[in-house]
Structure formats: structure tokens, C-alpha cells
XYZ file of C-alpha atoms in Angstrom:
118
model
C 123.460 106.293 125.338
C 121.243 103.468 124.710
C 123.173 100.029 124.742
C 121.484 96.647 123.978
C 122.769 93.031 124.138
C 121.624 90.455 122.552
C 122.032 86.721 123.508
C 120.191 83.338 122.598
C 121.637 82.621 119.307
C 122.720 79.122 118.155
C 122.355 76.115 115.921
C 118.704 73.777 115.590
C 117.133 71.861 113.173
C 114.421 72.862 110.878
C 111.081 72.556 112.988
C 112.586 73.460 116.216
C 112.267 76.457 118.270
C 114.968 79.057 119.761
C 114.380 82.436 121.892
C 116.631 85.423 121.520
C 116.816 87.993 124.332
C 118.256 91.419 124.410
C 118.722 93.694 127.539
C 118.641 97.464 126.913
C 120.227 100.161 128.951
C 119.805 103.905 129.190
C 116.718 104.854 127.868
C 115.604 108.370 128.794
C 112.177 108.063 128.335
C 109.060 105.004 129.167
C 108.080 105.277 126.041
C 110.310 103.629 123.530
C 110.260 101.240 120.614
C 112.138 98.235 119.918
C 112.658 95.422 117.296
C 114.347 92.152 115.770
C 116.310 92.352 112.370
C 118.045 89.960 110.951
C 120.776 89.679 107.822
C 122.404 87.059 105.825
C 125.568 87.962 103.838
C 124.665 89.428 100.854
C 121.616 90.781 101.393
C 120.362 93.585 102.898
C 118.978 93.492 106.669
C 115.435 93.019 106.820
C 112.976 93.468 109.493
C 111.283 90.650 111.973
C 109.365 91.781 114.223
C 108.709 95.305 116.442
C 107.018 96.376 119.208
C 106.636 99.286 121.211
C 105.931 100.086 124.775
C 102.281 99.985 124.068
C 102.465 96.832 123.090
C 102.048 96.927 119.579
C 103.658 94.844 117.412
C 104.555 94.456 113.752
C 105.688 91.282 111.866
C 107.568 89.888 108.641
C 105.126 88.292 106.274
C 107.655 85.463 106.564
C 107.707 84.826 110.042
C 103.925 85.411 110.874
C 102.361 82.567 113.183
C 105.485 81.367 114.205
C 107.559 83.909 115.936
C 106.601 85.969 118.444
C 108.164 89.274 120.060
C 107.122 90.332 123.376
C 108.651 93.077 125.899
C 109.335 93.064 129.550
C 109.115 96.898 130.369
C 110.346 96.236 134.185
C 113.378 95.032 132.738
C 114.008 96.861 129.772
C 114.238 93.201 127.973
C 113.062 92.310 124.472
C 112.583 88.553 123.559
C 111.613 86.658 120.238
C 110.653 83.440 120.488
C 110.666 81.620 117.447
C 109.102 78.402 116.527
C 108.948 75.854 113.588
C 112.111 77.630 112.292
C 113.226 77.071 108.699
C 116.545 76.579 107.442
C 115.560 80.493 105.616
C 115.395 81.758 108.936
C 119.474 81.230 109.110
C 120.960 85.019 109.567
C 122.619 87.165 112.194
C 119.628 88.787 114.378
C 120.406 92.134 115.349
C 118.133 93.826 118.338
C 117.389 97.460 117.834
C 116.406 100.329 119.804
C 114.755 103.699 119.674
C 114.154 105.613 122.593
C 111.668 108.456 121.449
C 109.146 106.115 120.484
C 108.928 106.723 116.496
C 110.506 102.899 115.784
C 113.268 104.704 113.813
C 115.908 102.607 115.365
C 119.332 104.816 116.064
C 120.977 101.819 118.746
C 122.043 98.578 117.774
C 123.535 95.388 119.223
C 126.615 93.324 117.753
C 123.805 90.596 116.838
C 123.701 86.842 117.613
C 123.703 84.268 114.937
C 120.871 81.660 114.372
C 121.554 78.542 112.581
C 118.696 76.168 111.168
C 120.038 72.989 109.502
C 117.405 71.311 107.303
């Protein structure tokens, strides 16, 4: 059973930076996919950034150029460096994992809150 645990959320003023981390355990294969999603009350969960163990990445248009996703394979740790934060980035951020490498996420963390004030 894959487990993921996020950390690093908090409150920051607009223009500031935060780095989220997500430690995963239980992968059965060396090929997998991880990603960051976010959700605000009353809205659907949206994808923020995805990365595979081959290094391929995908970003939501709203965060391109500001957010960077990275994966430390040796530590099974996913990061999201968030720069130039905007109030509209305020959300609960979730880490997700897929242990088949398909990026169809089956395993989710509990979430970490990011609040950006203007």
C-alpha cells in the first residue's frame, strides 16, 4: 500500500514563496508518477503539476513559470517550489501517487493548506 504525506504549507504574502514536500512509501516498482493537486471550497480539485520517474513534467497553465515540481527518486520525495505566489493560489494542496507509472492517481495525502494574502 502506497502512502503519501505532505508538509510545507503555510501562510505567505503575495509575491512570496513556499516549498511543499511529499514523502511517499510503499512503491512496488521503480517506475511511478506523482503529482500535486489543489482544491478550494466549492470547486473541483485541479491538477497543478505532475512528474514521472523519467523526469517528464506537466503543469497547469495558471502556474507555469512560477511553480517547479521535482522528484528525488532516492528519497521517494516530491517537491513543489512555489514562487511569485498569488492570492488565487490559496487552496488545500494534495500530493498524489500512482505506482504503475500511468499517472492515474490512486493514492492521496491528507493535504496541506496554502494561504496567500494580498
